[in-house]
CSV table of N, CA, C and O in Angstrom, one decimal:
chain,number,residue,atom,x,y,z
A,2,UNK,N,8.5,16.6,-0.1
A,2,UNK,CA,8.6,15.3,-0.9
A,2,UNK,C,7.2,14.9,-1.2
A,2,UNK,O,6.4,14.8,-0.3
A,3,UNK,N,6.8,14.8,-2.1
A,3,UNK,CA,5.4,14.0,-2.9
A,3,UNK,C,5.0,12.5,-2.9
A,3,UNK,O,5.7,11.7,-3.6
A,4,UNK,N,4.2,12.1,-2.4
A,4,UNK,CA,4.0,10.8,-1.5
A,4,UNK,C,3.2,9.9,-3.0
A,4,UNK,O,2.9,8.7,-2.8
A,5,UNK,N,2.9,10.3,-4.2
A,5,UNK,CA,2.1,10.0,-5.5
A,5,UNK,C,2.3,8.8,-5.2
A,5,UNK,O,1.5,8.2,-4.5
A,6,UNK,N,3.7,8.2,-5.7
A,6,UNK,CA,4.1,6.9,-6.2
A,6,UNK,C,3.9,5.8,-4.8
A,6,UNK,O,3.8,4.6,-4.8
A,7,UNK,N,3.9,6.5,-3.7
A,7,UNK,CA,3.5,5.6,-2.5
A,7,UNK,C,1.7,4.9,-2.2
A,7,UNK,O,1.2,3.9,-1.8
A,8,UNK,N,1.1,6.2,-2.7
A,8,UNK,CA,-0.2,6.0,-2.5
A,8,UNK,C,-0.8,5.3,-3.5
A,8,UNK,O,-1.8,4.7,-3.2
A,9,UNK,N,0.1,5.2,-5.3
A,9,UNK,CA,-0.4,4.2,-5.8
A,9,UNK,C,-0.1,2.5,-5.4
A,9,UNK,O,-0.9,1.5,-5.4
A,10,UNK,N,1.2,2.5,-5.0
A,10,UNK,CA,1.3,1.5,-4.6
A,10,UNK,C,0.7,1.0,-3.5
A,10,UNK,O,0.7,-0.2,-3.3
A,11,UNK,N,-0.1,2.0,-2.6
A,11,UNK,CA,-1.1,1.9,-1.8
A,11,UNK,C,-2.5,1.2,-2.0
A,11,UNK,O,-3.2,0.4,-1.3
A,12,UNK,N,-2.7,2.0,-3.3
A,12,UNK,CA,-4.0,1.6,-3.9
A,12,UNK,C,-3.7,0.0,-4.8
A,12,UNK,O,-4.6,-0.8,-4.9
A,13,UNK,N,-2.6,-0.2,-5.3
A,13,UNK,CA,-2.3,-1.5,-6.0
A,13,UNK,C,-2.2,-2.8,-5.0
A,13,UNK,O,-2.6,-4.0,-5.2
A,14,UNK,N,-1.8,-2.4,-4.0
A,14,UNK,CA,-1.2,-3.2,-2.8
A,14,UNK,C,-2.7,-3.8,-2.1
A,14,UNK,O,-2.9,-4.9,-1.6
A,15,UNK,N,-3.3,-3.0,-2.1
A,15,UNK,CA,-5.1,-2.9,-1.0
A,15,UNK,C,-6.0,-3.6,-2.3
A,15,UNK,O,-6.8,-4.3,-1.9
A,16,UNK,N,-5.9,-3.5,-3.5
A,16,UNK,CA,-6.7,-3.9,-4.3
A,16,UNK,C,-6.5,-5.3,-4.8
A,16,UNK,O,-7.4,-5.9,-5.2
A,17,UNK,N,-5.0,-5.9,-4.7
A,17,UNK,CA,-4.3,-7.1,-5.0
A,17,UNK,C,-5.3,-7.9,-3.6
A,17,UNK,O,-5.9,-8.9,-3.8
A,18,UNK,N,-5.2,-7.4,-2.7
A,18,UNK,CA,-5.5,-8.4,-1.4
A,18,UNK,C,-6.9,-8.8,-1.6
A,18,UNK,O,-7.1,-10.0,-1.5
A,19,UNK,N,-7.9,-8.0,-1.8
A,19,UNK,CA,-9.0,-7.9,-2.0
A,19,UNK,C,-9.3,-8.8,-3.2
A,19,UNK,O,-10.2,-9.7,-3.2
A,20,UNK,N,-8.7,-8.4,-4.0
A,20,UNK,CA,-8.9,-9.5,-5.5
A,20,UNK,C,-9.0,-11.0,-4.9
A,20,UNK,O,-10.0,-11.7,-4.8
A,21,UNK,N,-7.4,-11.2,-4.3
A,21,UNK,CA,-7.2,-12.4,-3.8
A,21,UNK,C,-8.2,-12.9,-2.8
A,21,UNK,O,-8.6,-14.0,-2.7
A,22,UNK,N,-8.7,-11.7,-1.7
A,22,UNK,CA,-9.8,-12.6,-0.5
A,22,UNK,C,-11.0,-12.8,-1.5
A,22,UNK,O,-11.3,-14.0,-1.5
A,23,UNK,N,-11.6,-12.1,-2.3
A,23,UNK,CA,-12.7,-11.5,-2.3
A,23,UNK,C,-13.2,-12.4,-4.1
A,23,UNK,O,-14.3,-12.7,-4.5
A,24,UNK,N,-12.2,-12.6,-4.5
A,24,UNK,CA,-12.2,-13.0,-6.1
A,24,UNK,C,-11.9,-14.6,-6.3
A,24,UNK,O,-12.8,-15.4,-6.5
A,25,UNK,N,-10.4,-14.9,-6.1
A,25,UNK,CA,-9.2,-15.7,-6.1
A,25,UNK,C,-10.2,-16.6,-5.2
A,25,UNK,O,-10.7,-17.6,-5.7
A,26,UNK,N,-10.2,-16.4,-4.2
A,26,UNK,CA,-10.5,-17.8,-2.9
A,26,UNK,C,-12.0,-18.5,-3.4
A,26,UNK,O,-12.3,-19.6,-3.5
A,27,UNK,N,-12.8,-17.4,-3.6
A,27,UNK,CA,-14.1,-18.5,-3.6
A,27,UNK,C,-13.6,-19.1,-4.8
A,27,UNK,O,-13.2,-20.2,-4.6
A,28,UNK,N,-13.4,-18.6,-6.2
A,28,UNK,CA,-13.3,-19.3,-7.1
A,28,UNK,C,-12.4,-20.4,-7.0
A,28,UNK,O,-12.6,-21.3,-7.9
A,29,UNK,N,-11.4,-20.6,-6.2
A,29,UNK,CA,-10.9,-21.9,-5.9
A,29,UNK,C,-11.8,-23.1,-4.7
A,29,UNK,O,-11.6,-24.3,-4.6
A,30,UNK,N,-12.6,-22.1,-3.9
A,30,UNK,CA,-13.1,-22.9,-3.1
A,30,UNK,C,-14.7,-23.4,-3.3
A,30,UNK,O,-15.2,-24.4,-2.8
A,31,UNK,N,-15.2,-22.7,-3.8
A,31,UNK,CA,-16.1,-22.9,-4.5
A,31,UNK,C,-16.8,-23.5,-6.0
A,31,UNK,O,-17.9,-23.9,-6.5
A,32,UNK,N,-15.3,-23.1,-6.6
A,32,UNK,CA,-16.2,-23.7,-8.1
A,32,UNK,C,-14.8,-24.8,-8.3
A,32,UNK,O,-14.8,-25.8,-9.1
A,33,UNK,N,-13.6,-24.4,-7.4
A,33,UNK,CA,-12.5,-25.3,-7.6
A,33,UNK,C,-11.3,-25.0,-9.1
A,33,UNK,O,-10.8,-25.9,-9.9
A,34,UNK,N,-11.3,-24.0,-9.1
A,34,UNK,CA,-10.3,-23.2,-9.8
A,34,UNK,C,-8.8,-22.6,-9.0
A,34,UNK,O,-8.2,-21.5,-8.8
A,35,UNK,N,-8.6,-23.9,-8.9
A,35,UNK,CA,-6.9,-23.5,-7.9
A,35,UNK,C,-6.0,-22.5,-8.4
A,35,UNK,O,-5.3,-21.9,-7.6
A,36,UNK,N,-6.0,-22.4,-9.7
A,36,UNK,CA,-5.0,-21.9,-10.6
A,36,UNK,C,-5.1,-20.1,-10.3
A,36,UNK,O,-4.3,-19.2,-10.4
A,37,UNK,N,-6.6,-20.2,-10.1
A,37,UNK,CA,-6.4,-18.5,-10.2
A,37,UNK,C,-5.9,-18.2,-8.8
A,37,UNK,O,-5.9,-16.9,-8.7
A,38,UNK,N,-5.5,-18.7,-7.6
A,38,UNK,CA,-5.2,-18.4,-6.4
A,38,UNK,C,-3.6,-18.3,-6.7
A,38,UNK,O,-2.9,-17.4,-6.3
A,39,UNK,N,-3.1,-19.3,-7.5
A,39,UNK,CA,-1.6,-19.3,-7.9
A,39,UNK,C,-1.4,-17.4,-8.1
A,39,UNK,O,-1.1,-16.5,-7.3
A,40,UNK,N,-2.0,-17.3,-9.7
A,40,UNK,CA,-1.4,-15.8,-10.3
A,40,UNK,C,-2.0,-14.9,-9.3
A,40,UNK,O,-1.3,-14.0,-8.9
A,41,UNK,N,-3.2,-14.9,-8.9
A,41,UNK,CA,-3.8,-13.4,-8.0
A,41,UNK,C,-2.9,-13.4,-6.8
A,41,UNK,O,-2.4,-12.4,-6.3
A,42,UNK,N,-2.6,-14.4,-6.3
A,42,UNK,CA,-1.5,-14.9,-5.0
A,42,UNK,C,-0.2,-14.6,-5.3
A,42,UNK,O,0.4,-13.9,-4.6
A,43,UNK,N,0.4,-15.1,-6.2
A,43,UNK,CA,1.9,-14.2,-6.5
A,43,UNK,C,1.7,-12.6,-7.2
A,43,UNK,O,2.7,-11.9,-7.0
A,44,UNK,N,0.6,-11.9,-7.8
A,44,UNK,CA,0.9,-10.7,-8.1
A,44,UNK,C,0.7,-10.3,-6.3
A,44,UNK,O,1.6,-9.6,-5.7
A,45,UNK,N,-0.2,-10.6,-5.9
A,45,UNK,CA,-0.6,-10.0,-4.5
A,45,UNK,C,0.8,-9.9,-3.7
A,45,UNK,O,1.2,-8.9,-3.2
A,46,UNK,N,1.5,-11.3,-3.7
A,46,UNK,CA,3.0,-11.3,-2.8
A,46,UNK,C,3.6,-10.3,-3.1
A,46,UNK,O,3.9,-9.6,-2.1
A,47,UNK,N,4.3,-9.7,-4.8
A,47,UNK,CA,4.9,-8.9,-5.7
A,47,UNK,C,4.4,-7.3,-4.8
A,47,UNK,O,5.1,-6.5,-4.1
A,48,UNK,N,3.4,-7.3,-5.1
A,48,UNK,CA,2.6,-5.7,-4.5
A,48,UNK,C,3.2,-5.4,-3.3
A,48,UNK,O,3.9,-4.4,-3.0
A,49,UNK,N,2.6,-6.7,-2.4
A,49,UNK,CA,3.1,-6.6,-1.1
A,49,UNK,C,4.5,-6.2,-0.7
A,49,UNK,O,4.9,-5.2,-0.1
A,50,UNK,N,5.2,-7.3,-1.3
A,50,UNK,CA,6.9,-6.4,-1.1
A,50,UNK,C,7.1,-5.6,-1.7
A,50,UNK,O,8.3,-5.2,-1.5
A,51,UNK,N,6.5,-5.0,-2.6
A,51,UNK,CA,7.2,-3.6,-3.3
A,51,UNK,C,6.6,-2.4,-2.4
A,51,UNK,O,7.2,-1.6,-1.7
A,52,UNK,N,5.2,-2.6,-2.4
A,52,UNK,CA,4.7,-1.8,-1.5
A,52,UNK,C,5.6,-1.0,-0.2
A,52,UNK,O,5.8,0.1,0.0
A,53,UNK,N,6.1,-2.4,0.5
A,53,UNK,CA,6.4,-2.4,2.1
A,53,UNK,C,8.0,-1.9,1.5
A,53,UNK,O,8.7,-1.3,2.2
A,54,UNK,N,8.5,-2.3,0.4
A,54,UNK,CA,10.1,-1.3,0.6
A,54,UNK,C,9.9,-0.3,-0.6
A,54,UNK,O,10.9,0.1,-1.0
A,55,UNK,N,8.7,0.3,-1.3
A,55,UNK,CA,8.6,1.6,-1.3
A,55,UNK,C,8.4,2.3,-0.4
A,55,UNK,O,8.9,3.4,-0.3
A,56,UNK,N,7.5,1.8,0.8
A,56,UNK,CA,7.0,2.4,2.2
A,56,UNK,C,8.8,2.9,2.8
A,56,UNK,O,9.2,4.0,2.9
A,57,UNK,N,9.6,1.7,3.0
A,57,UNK,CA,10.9,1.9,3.6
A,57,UNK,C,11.7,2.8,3.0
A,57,UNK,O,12.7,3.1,3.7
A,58,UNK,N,11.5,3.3,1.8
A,58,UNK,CA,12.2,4.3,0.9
A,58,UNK,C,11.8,5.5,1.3
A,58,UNK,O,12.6,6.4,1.8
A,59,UNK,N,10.6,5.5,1.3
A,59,UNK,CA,9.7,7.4,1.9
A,59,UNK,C,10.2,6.9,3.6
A,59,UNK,O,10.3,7.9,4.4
A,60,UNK,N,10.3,6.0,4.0
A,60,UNK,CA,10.4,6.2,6.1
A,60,UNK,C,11.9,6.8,5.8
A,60,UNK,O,12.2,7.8,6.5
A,61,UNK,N,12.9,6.2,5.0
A,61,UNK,CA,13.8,6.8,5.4
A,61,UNK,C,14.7,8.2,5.0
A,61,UNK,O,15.6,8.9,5.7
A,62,UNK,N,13.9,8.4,3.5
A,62,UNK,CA,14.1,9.5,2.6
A,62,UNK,C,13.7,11.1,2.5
A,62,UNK,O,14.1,12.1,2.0
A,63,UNK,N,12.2,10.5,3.6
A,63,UNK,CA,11.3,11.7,3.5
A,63,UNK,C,11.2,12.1,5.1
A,63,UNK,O,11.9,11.6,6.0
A,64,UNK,N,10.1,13.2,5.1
A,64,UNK,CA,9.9,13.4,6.9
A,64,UNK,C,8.8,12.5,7.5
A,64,UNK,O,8.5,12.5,8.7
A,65,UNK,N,8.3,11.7,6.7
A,65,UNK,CA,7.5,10.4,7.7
A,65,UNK,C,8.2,9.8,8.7
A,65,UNK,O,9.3,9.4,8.5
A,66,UNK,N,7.5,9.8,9.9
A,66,UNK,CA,7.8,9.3,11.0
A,66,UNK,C,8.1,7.8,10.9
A,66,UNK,O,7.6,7.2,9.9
A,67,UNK,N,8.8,7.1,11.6
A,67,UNK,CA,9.1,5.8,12.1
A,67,UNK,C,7.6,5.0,12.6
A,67,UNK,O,7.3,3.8,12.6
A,68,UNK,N,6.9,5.8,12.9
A,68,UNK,CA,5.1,5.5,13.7
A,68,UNK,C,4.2,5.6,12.3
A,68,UNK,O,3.1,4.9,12.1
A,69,UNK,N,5.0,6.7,11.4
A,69,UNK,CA,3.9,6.8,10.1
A,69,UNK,C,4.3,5.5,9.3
A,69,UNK,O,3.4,4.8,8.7
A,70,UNK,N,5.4,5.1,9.3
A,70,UNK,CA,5.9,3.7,8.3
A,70,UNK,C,5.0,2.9,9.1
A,70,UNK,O,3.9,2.4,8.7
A,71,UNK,N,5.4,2.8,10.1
A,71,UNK,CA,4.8,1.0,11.1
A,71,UNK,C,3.6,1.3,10.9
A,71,UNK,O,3.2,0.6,10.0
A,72,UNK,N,2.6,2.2,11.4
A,72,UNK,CA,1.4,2.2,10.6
A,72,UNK,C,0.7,1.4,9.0
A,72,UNK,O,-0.2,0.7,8.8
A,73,UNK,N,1.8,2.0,8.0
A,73,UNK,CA,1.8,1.7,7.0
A,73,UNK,C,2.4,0.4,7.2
A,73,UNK,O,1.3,0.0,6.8
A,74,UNK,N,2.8,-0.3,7.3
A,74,UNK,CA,3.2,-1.7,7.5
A,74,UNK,C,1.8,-3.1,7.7
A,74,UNK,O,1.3,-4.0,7.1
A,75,UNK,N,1.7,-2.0,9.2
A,75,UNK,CA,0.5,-2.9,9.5
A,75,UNK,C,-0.8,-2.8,8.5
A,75,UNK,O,-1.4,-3.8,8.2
A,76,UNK,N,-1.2,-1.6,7.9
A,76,UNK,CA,-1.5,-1.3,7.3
A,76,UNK,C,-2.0,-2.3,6.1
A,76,UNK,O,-3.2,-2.7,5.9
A,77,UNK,N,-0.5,-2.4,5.3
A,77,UNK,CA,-0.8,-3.8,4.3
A,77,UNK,C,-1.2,-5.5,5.1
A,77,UNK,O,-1.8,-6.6,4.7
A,78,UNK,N,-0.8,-5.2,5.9
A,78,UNK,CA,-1.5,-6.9,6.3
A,78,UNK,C,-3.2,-6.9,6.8
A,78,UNK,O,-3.9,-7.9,7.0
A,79,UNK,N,-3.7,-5.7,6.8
A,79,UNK,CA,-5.4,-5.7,6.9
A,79,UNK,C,-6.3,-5.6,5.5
A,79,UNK,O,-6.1,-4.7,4.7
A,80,UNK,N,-6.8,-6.3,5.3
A,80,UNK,CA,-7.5,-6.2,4.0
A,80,UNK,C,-8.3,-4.5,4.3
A,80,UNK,O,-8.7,-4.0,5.3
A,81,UNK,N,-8.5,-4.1,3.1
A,81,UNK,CA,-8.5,-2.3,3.0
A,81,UNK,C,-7.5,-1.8,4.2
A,81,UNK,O,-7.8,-0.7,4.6
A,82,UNK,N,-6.4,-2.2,4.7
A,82,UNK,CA,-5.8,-0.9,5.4
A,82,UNK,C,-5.1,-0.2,4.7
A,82,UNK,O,-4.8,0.8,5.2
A,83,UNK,N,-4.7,-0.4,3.4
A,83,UNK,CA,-4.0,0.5,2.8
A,83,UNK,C,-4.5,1.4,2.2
A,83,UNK,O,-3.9,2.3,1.7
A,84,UNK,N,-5.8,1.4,2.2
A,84,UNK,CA,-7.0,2.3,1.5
A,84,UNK,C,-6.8,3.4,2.5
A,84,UNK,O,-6.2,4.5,2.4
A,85,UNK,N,-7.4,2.6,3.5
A,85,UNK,CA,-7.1,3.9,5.0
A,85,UNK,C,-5.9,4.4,5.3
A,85,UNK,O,-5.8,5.6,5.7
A,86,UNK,N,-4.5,3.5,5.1
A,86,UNK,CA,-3.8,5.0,5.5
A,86,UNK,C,-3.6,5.4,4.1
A,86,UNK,O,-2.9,6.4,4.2
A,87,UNK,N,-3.7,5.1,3.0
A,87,UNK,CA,-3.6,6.4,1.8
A,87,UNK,C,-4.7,7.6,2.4
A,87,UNK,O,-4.3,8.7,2.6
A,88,UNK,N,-5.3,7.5,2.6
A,88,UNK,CA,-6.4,8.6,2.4
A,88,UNK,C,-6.0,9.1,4.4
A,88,UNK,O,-6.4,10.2,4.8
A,89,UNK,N,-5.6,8.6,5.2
A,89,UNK,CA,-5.4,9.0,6.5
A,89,UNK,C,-3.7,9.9,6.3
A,89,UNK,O,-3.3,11.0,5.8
A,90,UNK,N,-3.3,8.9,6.9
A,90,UNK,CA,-1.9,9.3,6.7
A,90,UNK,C,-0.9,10.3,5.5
A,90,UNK,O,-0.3,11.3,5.7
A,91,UNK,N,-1.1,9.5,4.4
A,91,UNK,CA,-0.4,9.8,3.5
A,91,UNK,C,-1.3,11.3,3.0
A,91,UNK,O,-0.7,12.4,2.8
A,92,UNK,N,-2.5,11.2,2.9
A,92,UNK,CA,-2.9,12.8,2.6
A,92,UNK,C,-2.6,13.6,3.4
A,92,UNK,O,-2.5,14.8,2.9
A,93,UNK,N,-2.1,13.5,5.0
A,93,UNK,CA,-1.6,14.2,5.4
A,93,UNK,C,-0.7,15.1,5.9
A,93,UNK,O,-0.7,16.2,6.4
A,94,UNK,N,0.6,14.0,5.3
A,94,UNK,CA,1.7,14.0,4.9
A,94,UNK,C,2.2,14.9,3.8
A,94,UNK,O,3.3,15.4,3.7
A,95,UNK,N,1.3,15.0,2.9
A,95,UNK,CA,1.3,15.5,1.3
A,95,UNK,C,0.8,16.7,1.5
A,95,UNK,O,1.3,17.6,0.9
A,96,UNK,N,-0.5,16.9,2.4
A,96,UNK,CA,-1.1,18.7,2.8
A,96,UNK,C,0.2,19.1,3.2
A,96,UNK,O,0.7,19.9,2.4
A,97,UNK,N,1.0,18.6,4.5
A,97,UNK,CA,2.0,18.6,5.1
A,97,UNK,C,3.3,19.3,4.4
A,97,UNK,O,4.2,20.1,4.8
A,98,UNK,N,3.0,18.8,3.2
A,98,UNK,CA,4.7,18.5,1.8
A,98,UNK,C,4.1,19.8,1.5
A,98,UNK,O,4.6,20.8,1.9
A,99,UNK,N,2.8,19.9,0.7
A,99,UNK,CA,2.3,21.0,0.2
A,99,UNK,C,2.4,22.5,0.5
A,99,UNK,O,2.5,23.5,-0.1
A,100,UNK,N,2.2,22.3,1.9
A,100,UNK,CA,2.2,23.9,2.5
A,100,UNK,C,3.2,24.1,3.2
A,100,UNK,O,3.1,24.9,4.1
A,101,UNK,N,4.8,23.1,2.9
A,101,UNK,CA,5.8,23.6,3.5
A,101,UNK,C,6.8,24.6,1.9
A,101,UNK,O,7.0,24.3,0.7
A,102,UNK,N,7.2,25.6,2.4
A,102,UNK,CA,7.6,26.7,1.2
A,102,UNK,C,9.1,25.8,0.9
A,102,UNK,O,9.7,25.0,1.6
A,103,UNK,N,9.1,26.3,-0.5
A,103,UNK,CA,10.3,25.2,-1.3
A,103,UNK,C,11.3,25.8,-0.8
A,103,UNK,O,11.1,26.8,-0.1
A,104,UNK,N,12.7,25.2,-0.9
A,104,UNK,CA,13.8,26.0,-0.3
A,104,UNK,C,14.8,26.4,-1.3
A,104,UNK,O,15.8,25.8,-1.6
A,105,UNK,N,14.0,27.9,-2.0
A,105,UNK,CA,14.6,28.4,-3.0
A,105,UNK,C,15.3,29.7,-2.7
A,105,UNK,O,15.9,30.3,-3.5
C-alpha cells in the first residue's frame, strides 16, 4: 500500500500548526489582529481531523501497526511532529510497501 496521500496530509497538518503558533498568534497578540487566529485556527482544526482519520484509514487498511497510528496521533499534537513521523515512520513503511513483491 502507498502511504503518498498520508504523508501529504502529514506535511499539510505540521505546516497548518506552525502557521497558526508561529504566524496567526503573534499577529493577534502582538499587532492585535484576532481575525487571522479565526481562519489559520479553523483551517488548522480541518487538517487536524482529516489528518488523524486519514491516519485511521491506513491503521486500519494497511500493515501499519496500532503503535505506528498512535505514534502518528501523538504526532499531530507536537508542533513539527508530523514532519518527523513523515520522514521516520511513514518512509519506512513505504521502503517497507516498496520492496514487498506484488501479488501477481
Amino acid at each position: 500500500m502507498r502511504y503518498t496521500f498520508l504523508k501529504w496530509m502529514a506535511l499539510f497538518e505540521g505546516t497548518s500548526l506552525l502557521l497558526l503558533l508561529g504566524v496567526a498568534m503573534p499577529l493577534k497578540y502582538v499587532w492585535g489582529h484576532a481575525e487571522v487566529v479565526s481562519v489559520v485556527g479553523m483551517a488548522h482544526g480541518l487538517l487536524f481531523i482529516a489528518f488523524n482519520l486519514v491516519l485511521l484509514y491506513y491503521a486500519v487498511r494497511s500493515p501499519m501497526t496500532e503503535m505506528q497510528a498512535f505514534k502518528g496521533f501523538i504526532a499531530s499534537l507536537i508542533p513539527t511532529g508530523t514532519f518527523v513521523y513523515k520522514a521516520t515512520v511513514l518512509k519506512r513503511l513505504s521502503e517497507q510497501a516498496a520492496n514487498k513483491p506484488s501479488a501477481r
